[in-house]
DNA sequence: ACATAAAATTGACCGCGGTCAATAATGAAT
DNA sequence: ATTCATTATTGACCGCGGTCAATTTTATGT
């Protein structure tokens, strides 16, 4: 079973991704239509689905790549020493995640791996996200009574929570940053304001 | 502007909901089709959309009602004194939330209010959820250095996080309960394992 | 060069959510 | 009863994601 991949395959796939990227650049992920992608790429509709399981698989890949670039930026910076520095570093990524409802929906759905063998692009970036954050929490100025990876997963949960609330018209006037701050304070600095226990 | 509501309207809406409920009972939310709902209710397709903005509005209502019944059960019980008791009480609701991907998706999308005037059924239940939990945290055996409502919102974030991870084949063998426990321990009992600060 | 199997592409077709101009039913006024 | 404005219902139609049997292209062995 030698599954030979023809050069043609790679060319076609590149054209599809190129077309999709152009559409997103001109309009948005929300406006992306498979029919428009194949029209621009000059292929038939069926070809698209020979290259991607479904539309979401393309979005997974495109969005995963953008998140990965944000993580490059994030991990290139100095280790944050305060909650505010954490928020500063995370803001660009969060802004992207909250830029469109459609983007956030795809991220929510694919941020966990679908199966053992099949870890999608977005799922991979969130494994990386947890690694990067966990590194901050080892020997840092933050709480030391917990597994760094668990702390990182908690931060992820709060980021999602803050973004989800931001999509409500009721709350969207408030910056994500402000919404996230109190959670992280309580999560990462629990001792600061802790009462003596009876 | 006296918007008179005809009795006929209520009858038709009731028939639509009844038909939808029957379909879910026989199969699942995932299998629910608007065309099947209107077929059983004996009305035209357009009638459905005169009563519900879209398919999700029906799901919002149906799922919101189920969550509300769970909250009735939850608030009827004694105030939990330990993390394990919290997990016991929350398990039925979490089991429902994680019963189908389609259910969880709708909950995720509508757990925040869409606008000030227009709080949907699911959004209302999560306001109630936070209230119920906040009551547990006032004068309870849990941390007293934080706003009870903020603590409750944090629990909500961890519940969503635990459920999201549970939809990954990689992790689904592990009960949601076990996944949630370490988060709640660190979130609600931060002092228990806290190192003295230097 | 030619034959042949495997891989890639095609496009008509389907399912299903959602729209809307046309039509029918309803309740109130005369 | 008859008219009439308002409200509810209808169903043909559209958009768009996704399928699949048929066809074309490619790589390989002779």
Short mmCIF file of C-alpha atoms (C1' of nucleotides) in Angstrom, two decimals:
data_model
loop_
_atom_site.label_atom_id
_atom_site.label_comp_id
_atom_site.label_asym_id
_atom_site.label_seq_id
_atom_site.Cartn_x
_atom_site.Cartn_y
_atom_site.Cartn_z
CA UNK A 1 0.00 0.00 0.00
CA UNK A 2 2.19 2.78 -1.31
CA UNK A 3 0.01 5.87 -1.32
CA UNK A 4 1.90 7.90 -3.88
CA UNK A 5 1.22 11.61 -3.64
CA UNK A 6 1.34 13.30 -6.98
CA UNK A 7 2.93 16.75 -7.31
CA UNK A 8 -0.37 17.82 -8.83
CA UNK A 9 -2.05 17.18 -5.50
CA UNK A 10 0.18 19.62 -3.69
CA UNK A 11 -0.32 22.26 -6.36
CA UNK A 12 -4.08 21.99 -6.18
CA UNK A 13 -4.13 22.10 -2.41
CA UNK A 14 -1.87 25.14 -2.42
CA UNK A 15 -4.19 26.87 -4.87
CA UNK A 16 -7.20 26.13 -2.66
CA UNK A 17 -5.50 27.51 0.43
CA UNK A 18 -4.23 30.52 -1.49
CA UNK A 19 -7.73 31.28 -2.75
CA UNK A 20 -9.23 30.87 0.71
CA UNK A 21 -6.58 33.11 2.25
CA UNK A 22 -7.29 35.80 -0.33
CA UNK A 23 -11.01 35.66 0.40
CA UNK A 24 -10.43 36.00 4.14
CA UNK A 25 -8.04 38.89 3.54
CA UNK A 26 -10.64 40.67 1.40
CA UNK A 27 -13.66 39.93 3.58
CA UNK A 28 -13.67 37.57 6.57
CA UNK A 29 -13.84 33.97 7.74
CA UNK A 30 -17.57 34.47 8.15
CA UNK A 31 -18.01 35.25 4.46
CA UNK A 32 -15.88 32.34 3.28
CA UNK A 33 -17.78 30.05 0.89
CA UNK A 34 -16.45 26.77 -0.45
CA UNK A 35 -18.02 27.57 -3.81
CA UNK A 36 -16.08 30.83 -3.97
CA UNK A 37 -12.85 29.09 -2.99
CA UNK A 38 -13.15 26.53 -5.80
CA UNK A 39 -14.23 29.20 -8.28
CA UNK A 40 -11.07 31.21 -7.58
CA UNK A 41 -8.88 28.14 -7.51
CA UNK A 42 -10.35 27.05 -10.83
CA UNK A 43 -11.34 23.56 -9.72
CA UNK A 44 -14.58 21.68 -9.25
CA UNK A 45 -16.38 21.55 -5.94
CA UNK A 46 -15.68 17.87 -5.45
CA UNK A 47 -11.96 18.54 -5.61
CA UNK A 48 -12.18 20.65 -2.48
CA UNK A 49 -13.60 17.75 -0.52
CA UNK A 50 -10.94 15.42 -1.87
CA UNK A 51 -8.41 17.68 -0.15
CA UNK A 52 -10.33 18.65 3.00
CA UNK A 53 -12.73 16.45 4.93
CA UNK A 54 -15.11 19.38 5.20
CA UNK A 55 -15.14 23.17 5.30
CA UNK A 56 -14.17 23.15 8.97
CA UNK A 57 -11.01 21.21 8.17
CA UNK A 58 -9.84 24.12 6.02
CA UNK A 59 -10.76 26.63 8.73
CA UNK A 60 -9.00 24.47 11.31
CA UNK A 61 -5.84 24.64 9.25
CA UNK A 62 -6.00 28.36 8.46
CA UNK A 63 -6.91 29.44 11.98
CA UNK A 64 -4.41 27.01 13.48
CA UNK A 65 -1.66 28.62 11.44
CA UNK A 66 -2.58 32.11 12.65
CA UNK A 67 -2.69 30.98 16.28
CA UNK A 68 0.70 29.38 15.81
CA UNK A 69 2.14 32.65 14.59
CA UNK A 70 0.76 34.36 17.68
CA UNK A 71 2.41 31.70 19.84
CA UNK A 72 5.70 32.42 18.08
CA UNK A 73 5.35 36.03 19.16
CA UNK A 74 4.29 35.06 22.66
CA UNK A 75 7.14 32.67 23.32
CA UNK A 76 9.69 35.09 21.90
CA UNK A 77 8.97 37.57 24.68
CA UNK A 78 10.34 37.70 28.21
CA UNK A 79 8.59 35.60 30.82
CA UNK A 80 5.87 37.75 32.36
CA UNK A 81 6.22 38.51 36.06
CA UNK A 82 2.79 39.99 36.77
CA UNK A 83 -0.82 39.41 35.82
CA UNK A 84 -0.77 42.60 33.80
CA UNK A 85 2.23 41.42 31.84
CA UNK A 86 0.44 38.15 31.13
CA UNK A 87 -2.56 40.08 29.86
CA UNK A 88 -0.32 42.28 27.69
CA UNK A 89 1.27 39.26 26.09
CA UNK A 90 -1.99 37.39 25.52
CA UNK A 91 -4.02 40.31 24.17
CA UNK A 92 -3.14 39.99 20.45
CA UNK A 93 -4.05 36.29 20.42
CA UNK A 94 -7.29 36.93 22.31
CA UNK A 95 -8.18 39.76 19.97
CA UNK A 96 -7.86 37.40 17.03
CA UNK A 97 -9.84 34.65 18.76
CA UNK A 98 -12.64 37.09 19.42
CA UNK A 99 -12.50 38.85 16.06
CA UNK A 100 -15.37 36.85 14.56
CA UNK A 101 -17.98 34.60 16.07
CA UNK A 102 -17.24 32.06 13.32
CA UNK A 103 -13.56 32.01 14.29
CA UNK A 104 -14.32 31.52 17.97
CA UNK A 105 -16.80 28.74 17.20
CA UNK A 106 -14.24 26.78 15.20
CA UNK A 107 -11.63 27.28 17.92
CA UNK A 108 -14.04 26.07 20.60
CA UNK A 109 -14.96 22.99 18.63
CA UNK A 110 -11.44 21.99 17.65
CA UNK A 111 -9.36 23.13 20.62
CA UNK A 112 -9.40 19.55 21.89
CA UNK A 113 -8.03 16.67 19.87
CA UNK A 114 -10.68 14.65 18.08
CA UNK A 115 -8.81 11.40 18.60
CA UNK A 116 -5.43 10.02 19.50
CA UNK A 117 -4.07 9.67 15.98
CA UNK A 118 -5.78 12.72 14.63
CA UNK A 119 -4.72 15.90 16.42
CA UNK A 120 -5.92 18.82 14.35
CA UNK A 121 -3.99 22.07 13.83
CA UNK A 122 -5.94 24.07 16.39
CA UNK A 123 -5.75 21.29 18.97
CA UNK A 124 -1.99 21.23 18.44
CA UNK A 125 -1.71 24.97 19.03
CA UNK A 126 -3.55 24.68 22.33
CA UNK A 127 -1.23 21.92 23.47
CA UNK A 128 1.55 24.34 22.66
CA UNK A 129 -0.32 27.15 24.41
CA UNK A 130 -0.47 25.14 27.62
CA UNK A 131 3.22 24.28 27.36
CA UNK A 132 4.23 27.89 26.87
CA UNK A 133 2.12 29.07 29.81
CA UNK A 134 3.19 26.20 32.03
CA UNK A 135 6.79 27.33 31.55
CA UNK A 136 5.86 30.74 32.96
CA UNK A 137 4.50 29.13 36.10
CA UNK A 138 7.54 27.02 36.95
CA UNK A 139 9.58 28.86 39.56
CA UNK A 140 7.72 32.05 38.75
CA UNK A 141 6.21 34.66 41.05
CA UNK A 142 2.88 32.89 40.77
CA UNK A 143 1.40 30.26 43.04
CA UNK A 144 3.66 27.24 43.51
CA UNK A 145 1.21 24.83 45.09
CA UNK A 146 -0.16 23.52 41.80
CA UNK A 147 0.98 21.67 38.72
CA UNK A 148 2.04 24.36 36.19
CA UNK A 149 0.19 22.58 33.38
CA UNK A 150 -3.02 22.59 35.41
CA UNK A 151 -2.58 26.30 36.06
CA UNK A 152 -2.10 26.85 32.34
CA UNK A 153 -5.24 24.87 31.51
CA UNK A 154 -7.11 27.04 33.99
CA UNK A 155 -5.89 30.19 32.26
CA UNK A 156 -7.13 28.71 28.98
CA UNK A 157 -10.54 28.08 30.53
CA UNK A 158 -10.74 31.68 31.72
CA UNK A 159 -9.65 33.03 28.34
CA UNK A 160 -12.47 31.11 26.68
CA UNK A 161 -14.91 32.26 29.35
CA UNK A 162 -13.91 35.89 28.93
CA UNK A 163 -14.20 35.67 25.15
CA UNK A 164 -17.57 33.94 25.28
CA UNK A 165 -18.95 36.70 27.49
CA UNK A 166 -17.50 39.27 25.13
CA UNK A 167 -19.77 38.07 22.34
CA UNK A 168 -22.79 39.14 24.33
CA UNK A 169 -23.95 42.58 23.26
CA UNK A 170 -24.60 43.26 26.92
CA UNK A 171 -20.93 42.96 27.78
CA UNK A 172 -18.99 43.64 24.63
CA UNK A 173 -18.27 47.23 25.55
CA UNK A 174 -15.89 45.98 28.22
CA UNK A 175 -12.42 44.97 27.04
CA UNK A 176 -11.60 41.28 27.31
CA UNK A 177 -8.55 42.25 29.28
CA UNK A 178 -10.60 43.76 32.11
CA UNK A 179 -12.89 40.79 32.19
CA UNK A 180 -10.01 38.34 32.46
CA UNK A 181 -8.02 40.18 35.10
CA UNK A 182 -10.02 39.28 38.25
CA UNK A 183 -10.08 35.59 37.34
CA UNK A 184 -6.32 35.42 36.85
CA UNK A 185 -5.71 37.33 40.06
CA UNK A 186 -7.68 34.77 42.04
CA UNK A 187 -6.27 31.84 40.08
CA UNK A 188 -2.59 32.73 40.09
CA UNK A 189 -2.22 34.84 43.24
CA UNK A 190 -4.64 33.20 45.67
CA UNK A 191 -2.52 34.03 48.71
CA UNK A 192 -2.42 37.75 48.14
CA UNK A 193 -5.84 38.42 49.52
CA UNK A 194 -6.37 35.25 51.49
CA UNK A 195 -7.95 35.49 54.92
CA UNK A 196 -6.38 33.45 57.68
CA UNK A 197 -8.34 30.22 57.90
CA UNK A 198 -10.17 29.41 61.13
CA UNK B 1 -49.35 49.28 18.58
CA UNK B 2 -51.45 46.53 20.11
CA UNK B 3 -49.92 43.31 18.90
CA UNK B 4 -52.86 40.97 19.28
CA UNK B 5 -51.85 37.36 19.63
CA UNK B 6 -54.40 34.99 18.19
CA UNK B 7 -55.22 31.77 20.08
CA UNK B 8 -54.37 29.97 16.86
CA UNK B 9 -50.78 31.15 17.24
CA UNK B 10 -50.36 29.51 20.62
CA UNK B 11 -51.89 26.26 19.37
CA UNK B 12 -49.53 26.10 16.43
CA UNK B 13 -46.48 26.88 18.55
CA UNK B 14 -47.47 24.23 21.06
CA UNK B 15 -47.83 21.68 18.26
CA UNK B 16 -44.38 22.56 16.92
CA UNK B 17 -42.76 22.16 20.34
CA UNK B 18 -44.66 18.96 21.00
CA UNK B 19 -43.53 17.49 17.69
CA UNK B 20 -39.92 18.53 18.33
CA UNK B 21 -39.98 17.06 21.84
CA UNK B 22 -41.29 13.78 20.49
CA UNK B 23 -38.53 13.61 17.89
CA UNK B 24 -35.85 14.24 20.52
CA UNK B 25 -37.38 11.59 22.78
CA UNK B 26 -37.35 9.07 19.94
CA UNK B 27 -33.93 9.92 18.56
CA UNK B 28 -31.80 12.90 19.64
CA UNK B 29 -31.20 16.62 19.30
CA UNK B 30 -28.60 15.77 16.66
CA UNK B 31 -31.20 14.09 14.45
CA UNK B 32 -33.75 16.89 14.81
CA UNK B 33 -34.80 18.28 11.40
CA UNK B 34 -37.06 21.30 10.94
CA UNK B 35 -38.71 19.53 8.00
CA UNK B 36 -39.59 16.59 10.24
CA UNK B 37 -40.95 18.91 12.95
CA UNK B 38 -43.31 20.68 10.54
CA UNK B 39 -44.33 17.38 8.94
CA UNK B 40 -45.41 16.00 12.33
CA UNK B 41 -47.02 19.27 13.37
CA UNK B 42 -48.93 19.34 10.09
CA UNK B 43 -47.85 22.84 9.08
CA UNK B 44 -45.78 24.35 6.29
CA UNK B 45 -42.11 25.05 6.67
CA UNK B 46 -42.54 28.79 6.64
CA UNK B 47 -44.80 28.57 9.67
CA UNK B 48 -41.92 27.24 11.74
CA UNK B 49 -39.88 30.34 11.01
CA UNK B 50 -42.80 32.58 11.82
CA UNK B 51 -42.66 31.14 15.34
CA UNK B 52 -38.91 30.71 15.80
CA UNK B 53 -36.21 32.98 14.44
CA UNK B 54 -34.24 29.92 13.38
CA UNK B 55 -33.69 26.29 14.32
CA UNK B 56 -31.34 27.30 17.13
CA UNK B 57 -34.09 29.37 18.76
CA UNK B 58 -36.13 26.20 19.18
CA UNK B 59 -33.12 24.32 20.54
CA UNK B 60 -32.37 27.23 22.87
CA UNK B 61 -35.85 26.96 24.31
CA UNK B 62 -35.93 23.16 24.61
CA UNK B 63 -32.45 22.85 26.08
CA UNK B 64 -33.03 25.85 28.34
CA UNK B 65 -36.07 24.15 29.81
CA UNK B 66 -34.13 20.97 30.55
CA UNK B 67 -31.32 22.90 32.21
CA UNK B 68 -33.88 24.75 34.28
CA UNK B 69 -35.31 21.48 35.55
CA UNK B 70 -31.81 20.41 36.55
CA UNK B 71 -31.38 23.67 38.43
CA UNK B 72 -34.64 22.98 40.27
CA UNK B 73 -33.13 19.71 41.46
CA UNK B 74 -29.82 21.34 42.30
CA UNK B 75 -31.27 24.16 44.37
CA UNK B 76 -33.61 21.79 46.21
CA UNK B 77 -30.66 19.98 47.77
CA UNK B 78 -28.63 20.86 50.83
CA UNK B 79 -25.79 23.31 50.39
CA UNK B 80 -22.68 21.25 49.58
CA UNK B 81 -19.84 21.45 52.09
CA UNK B 82 -17.07 19.78 50.08
CA UNK B 83 -15.78 19.66 46.52
CA UNK B 84 -17.03 16.11 46.23
CA UNK B 85 -20.51 17.15 47.25
CA UNK B 86 -20.42 19.91 44.64
CA UNK B 87 -19.44 17.38 42.00
CA UNK B 88 -22.22 15.03 43.12
CA UNK B 89 -24.79 17.74 42.79
CA UNK B 90 -23.57 19.01 39.42
CA UNK B 91 -23.08 15.64 37.75
CA UNK B 92 -26.61 15.17 36.31
CA UNK B 93 -26.56 18.61 34.68
CA UNK B 94 -23.06 18.06 33.30
CA UNK B 95 -24.06 14.66 31.97
CA UNK B 96 -26.88 16.27 30.04
CA UNK B 97 -24.67 19.09 28.76
CA UNK B 98 -22.20 16.54 27.46
CA UNK B 99 -24.74 14.07 26.13
CA UNK B 100 -24.51 15.28 22.54
CA UNK B 101 -22.04 17.48 20.73
CA UNK B 102 -24.98 19.37 19.20
CA UNK B 103 -26.36 20.12 22.66
CA UNK B 104 -23.04 21.35 23.98
CA UNK B 105 -22.53 23.53 20.91
CA UNK B 106 -25.87 25.27 21.39
CA UNK B 107 -25.17 25.76 25.09
CA UNK B 108 -21.76 27.25 24.35
CA UNK B 109 -23.18 29.65 21.79
CA UNK B 110 -26.16 30.81 23.84
CA UNK B 111 -24.88 30.67 27.41
CA UNK B 112 -24.27 34.42 27.22
CA UNK B 113 -27.05 36.89 26.52
CA UNK B 114 -27.15 38.09 22.93
CA UNK B 115 -28.24 41.57 23.95
CA UNK B 116 -29.66 43.50 26.85
CA UNK B 117 -33.32 43.18 25.93
CA UNK B 118 -33.04 39.73 24.53
CA UNK B 119 -31.84 37.22 27.11
CA UNK B 120 -32.45 33.76 25.67
CA UNK B 121 -33.61 30.75 27.68
CA UNK B 122 -30.15 29.19 28.02
CA UNK B 123 -28.56 32.51 28.95
CA UNK B 124 -31.20 32.91 31.65
CA UNK B 125 -30.42 29.48 33.08
CA UNK B 126 -26.75 30.33 33.37
CA UNK B 127 -27.54 33.52 35.19
CA UNK B 128 -29.53 31.35 37.54
CA UNK B 129 -26.68 28.83 37.69
CA UNK B 130 -24.27 31.51 38.86
CA UNK B 131 -26.75 32.73 41.48
CA UNK B 132 -27.30 29.24 42.86
CA UNK B 133 -23.59 28.56 43.09
CA UNK B 134 -22.79 31.98 44.50
CA UNK B 135 -25.14 31.21 47.37
CA UNK B 136 -23.05 28.15 48.22
CA UNK B 137 -19.95 30.29 48.49
CA UNK B 138 -21.33 32.89 50.88
CA UNK B 139 -20.21 31.99 54.40
CA UNK B 140 -19.38 28.48 53.24
CA UNK B 141 -16.32 26.35 53.93
CA UNK B 142 -14.81 27.59 50.67
CA UNK B 143 -12.45 30.47 50.12
CA UNK B 144 -13.77 33.76 51.48
CA UNK B 145 -11.35 36.16 49.80
CA UNK B 146 -13.34 36.47 46.58
CA UNK B 147 -16.69 37.66 45.34
CA UNK B 148 -19.01 34.61 45.43
CA UNK B 149 -20.39 35.42 41.98
CA UNK B 150 -16.86 35.51 40.55
CA UNK B 151 -16.13 32.14 42.13
CA UNK B 152 -19.33 30.79 40.59
CA UNK B 153 -18.39 32.11 37.16
CA UNK B 154 -15.04 30.39 37.55
CA UNK B 155 -16.74 27.09 38.30
CA UNK B 156 -18.82 27.58 35.15
CA UNK B 157 -15.65 28.14 33.13
CA UNK B 158 -14.13 24.91 34.49
CA UNK B 159 -17.31 22.96 33.81
CA UNK B 160 -17.21 24.07 30.18
CA UNK B 161 -13.50 23.31 29.98
CA UNK B 162 -13.98 19.82 31.41
CA UNK B 163 -16.87 19.09 29.05
CA UNK B 164 -14.99 20.38 26.01
CA UNK B 165 -12.08 18.09 26.78
CA UNK B 166 -14.50 15.23 27.26
CA UNK B 167 -15.54 15.44 23.63
CA UNK B 168 -12.05 14.51 22.57
CA UNK B 169 -11.80 10.80 21.89
CA UNK B 170 -8.38 10.94 23.51
CA UNK B 171 -9.90 11.87 26.85
CA UNK B 172 -13.48 10.69 26.85
CA UNK B 173 -12.70 7.53 28.80
CA UNK B 174 -12.14 9.68 31.87
CA UNK B 175 -15.26 10.79 33.75
CA UNK B 176 -15.97 14.53 33.66
CA UNK B 177 -16.06 14.43 37.42
CA UNK B 178 -12.42 13.40 37.72
CA UNK B 179 -11.37 16.01 35.22
CA UNK B 180 -13.15 18.78 37.07
CA UNK B 181 -12.00 17.88 40.57
CA UNK B 182 -8.42 19.25 40.49
CA UNK B 183 -9.58 22.59 39.06
CA UNK B 184 -12.20 23.08 41.76
CA UNK B 185 -9.76 22.08 44.47
CA UNK B 186 -7.32 24.78 43.38
CA UNK B 187 -10.07 27.30 42.73
CA UNK B 188 -12.15 26.90 45.88
CA UNK B 189 -9.58 25.68 48.42
CA UNK B 190 -6.43 27.54 47.43
CA UNK B 191 -5.17 27.71 51.01
CA UNK B 192 -5.23 24.00 51.65
CA UNK B 193 -2.03 23.26 49.83
CA UNK B 194 -0.55 26.74 49.79
CA UNK B 195 3.14 27.13 50.49
CA UNK B 196 4.15 29.93 52.82
CA UNK B 197 5.09 32.89 50.63
CA UNK B 198 8.66 34.16 50.76
"C1'" DA C 1 5.69 4.01 -27.41
"C1'" DC C 2 1.96 1.49 -25.39
"C1'" DA C 3 -0.91 -0.64 -21.85
"C1'" DT C 4 -2.64 -0.47 -17.37
"C1'" DA C 5 -3.69 0.40 -12.58
"C1'" DA C 6 -3.92 4.00 -9.25
"C1'" DA C 7 -4.90 8.62 -8.13
"C1'" DA C 8 -7.06 13.04 -9.02
"C1'" DT C 9 -10.79 15.63 -10.87
"C1'" DT C 10 -15.41 16.59 -12.36
"C1'" DG C 11 -20.17 18.33 -11.92
"C1'" DA C 12 -24.82 16.88 -11.47
"C1'" DC C 13 -27.19 15.88 -7.52
"C1'" DC C 14 -28.93 15.79 -2.60
"C1'" DG C 15 -30.18 17.43 2.24
"C1'" DC C 16 -31.56 20.87 4.91
"C1'" DG C 17 -31.89 25.52 6.91
"C1'" DG C 18 -33.95 29.69 5.78
"C1'" DT C 19 -36.82 33.45 2.73
"C1'" DC C 20 -40.73 35.79 0.89
"C1'" DA C 21 -44.55 37.18 -2.08
"C1'" DA C 22 -48.99 35.37 -2.34
"C1'" DT C 23 -52.99 33.62 0.06
"C1'" DA C 24 -56.11 32.46 3.78
"C1'" DA C 25 -58.00 33.03 8.33
"C1'" DT C 26 -59.31 36.00 12.08
"C1'" DG C 27 -61.47 39.62 14.85
"C1'" DA C 28 -63.49 44.27 15.00
"C1'" DA C 29 -66.32 47.89 13.16
"C1'" DT C 30 -70.53 49.11 10.75
"C1'" DA D 1 -74.07 39.82 7.32
"C1'" DT D 2 -70.46 42.39 4.98
"C1'" DT D 3 -66.31 44.85 4.81
"C1'" DC D 4 -61.68 45.47 5.97
"C1'" DA D 5 -57.22 45.67 8.25
"C1'" DT D 6 -54.33 42.73 10.73
"C1'" DT D 7 -52.21 38.43 11.55
"C1'" DA D 8 -51.05 33.65 10.37
"C1'" DT D 9 -50.01 30.26 6.96
"C1'" DT D 10 -48.34 28.46 2.68
"C1'" DG D 11 -44.95 26.27 -0.42
"C1'" DA D 12 -42.02 27.21 -4.23
"C1'" DC D 13 -37.58 28.80 -4.17
"C1'" DC D 14 -32.67 29.86 -2.81
"C1'" DG D 15 -27.90 29.25 -0.73
"C1'" DC D 16 -24.54 26.43 0.48
"C1'" DG D 17 -22.20 22.33 2.42
"C1'" DG D 18 -21.35 17.82 1.12
"C1'" DT D 19 -21.60 13.13 -2.01
"C1'" DC D 20 -20.41 9.97 -5.61
"C1'" DA D 21 -20.34 7.48 -10.05
"C1'" DA D 22 -18.13 8.65 -14.14
"C1'" DT D 23 -14.10 10.54 -16.40
"C1'" DT D 24 -9.45 12.20 -17.03
"C1'" DT D 25 -4.70 12.40 -15.72
"C1'" DT D 26 -0.56 10.47 -14.00
"C1'" DA D 27 3.08 7.21 -12.98
"C1'" DT D 28 4.99 2.72 -13.85
"C1'" DG D 29 6.19 -1.67 -15.99
"C1'" DT D 30 7.18 -3.87 -20.50
#
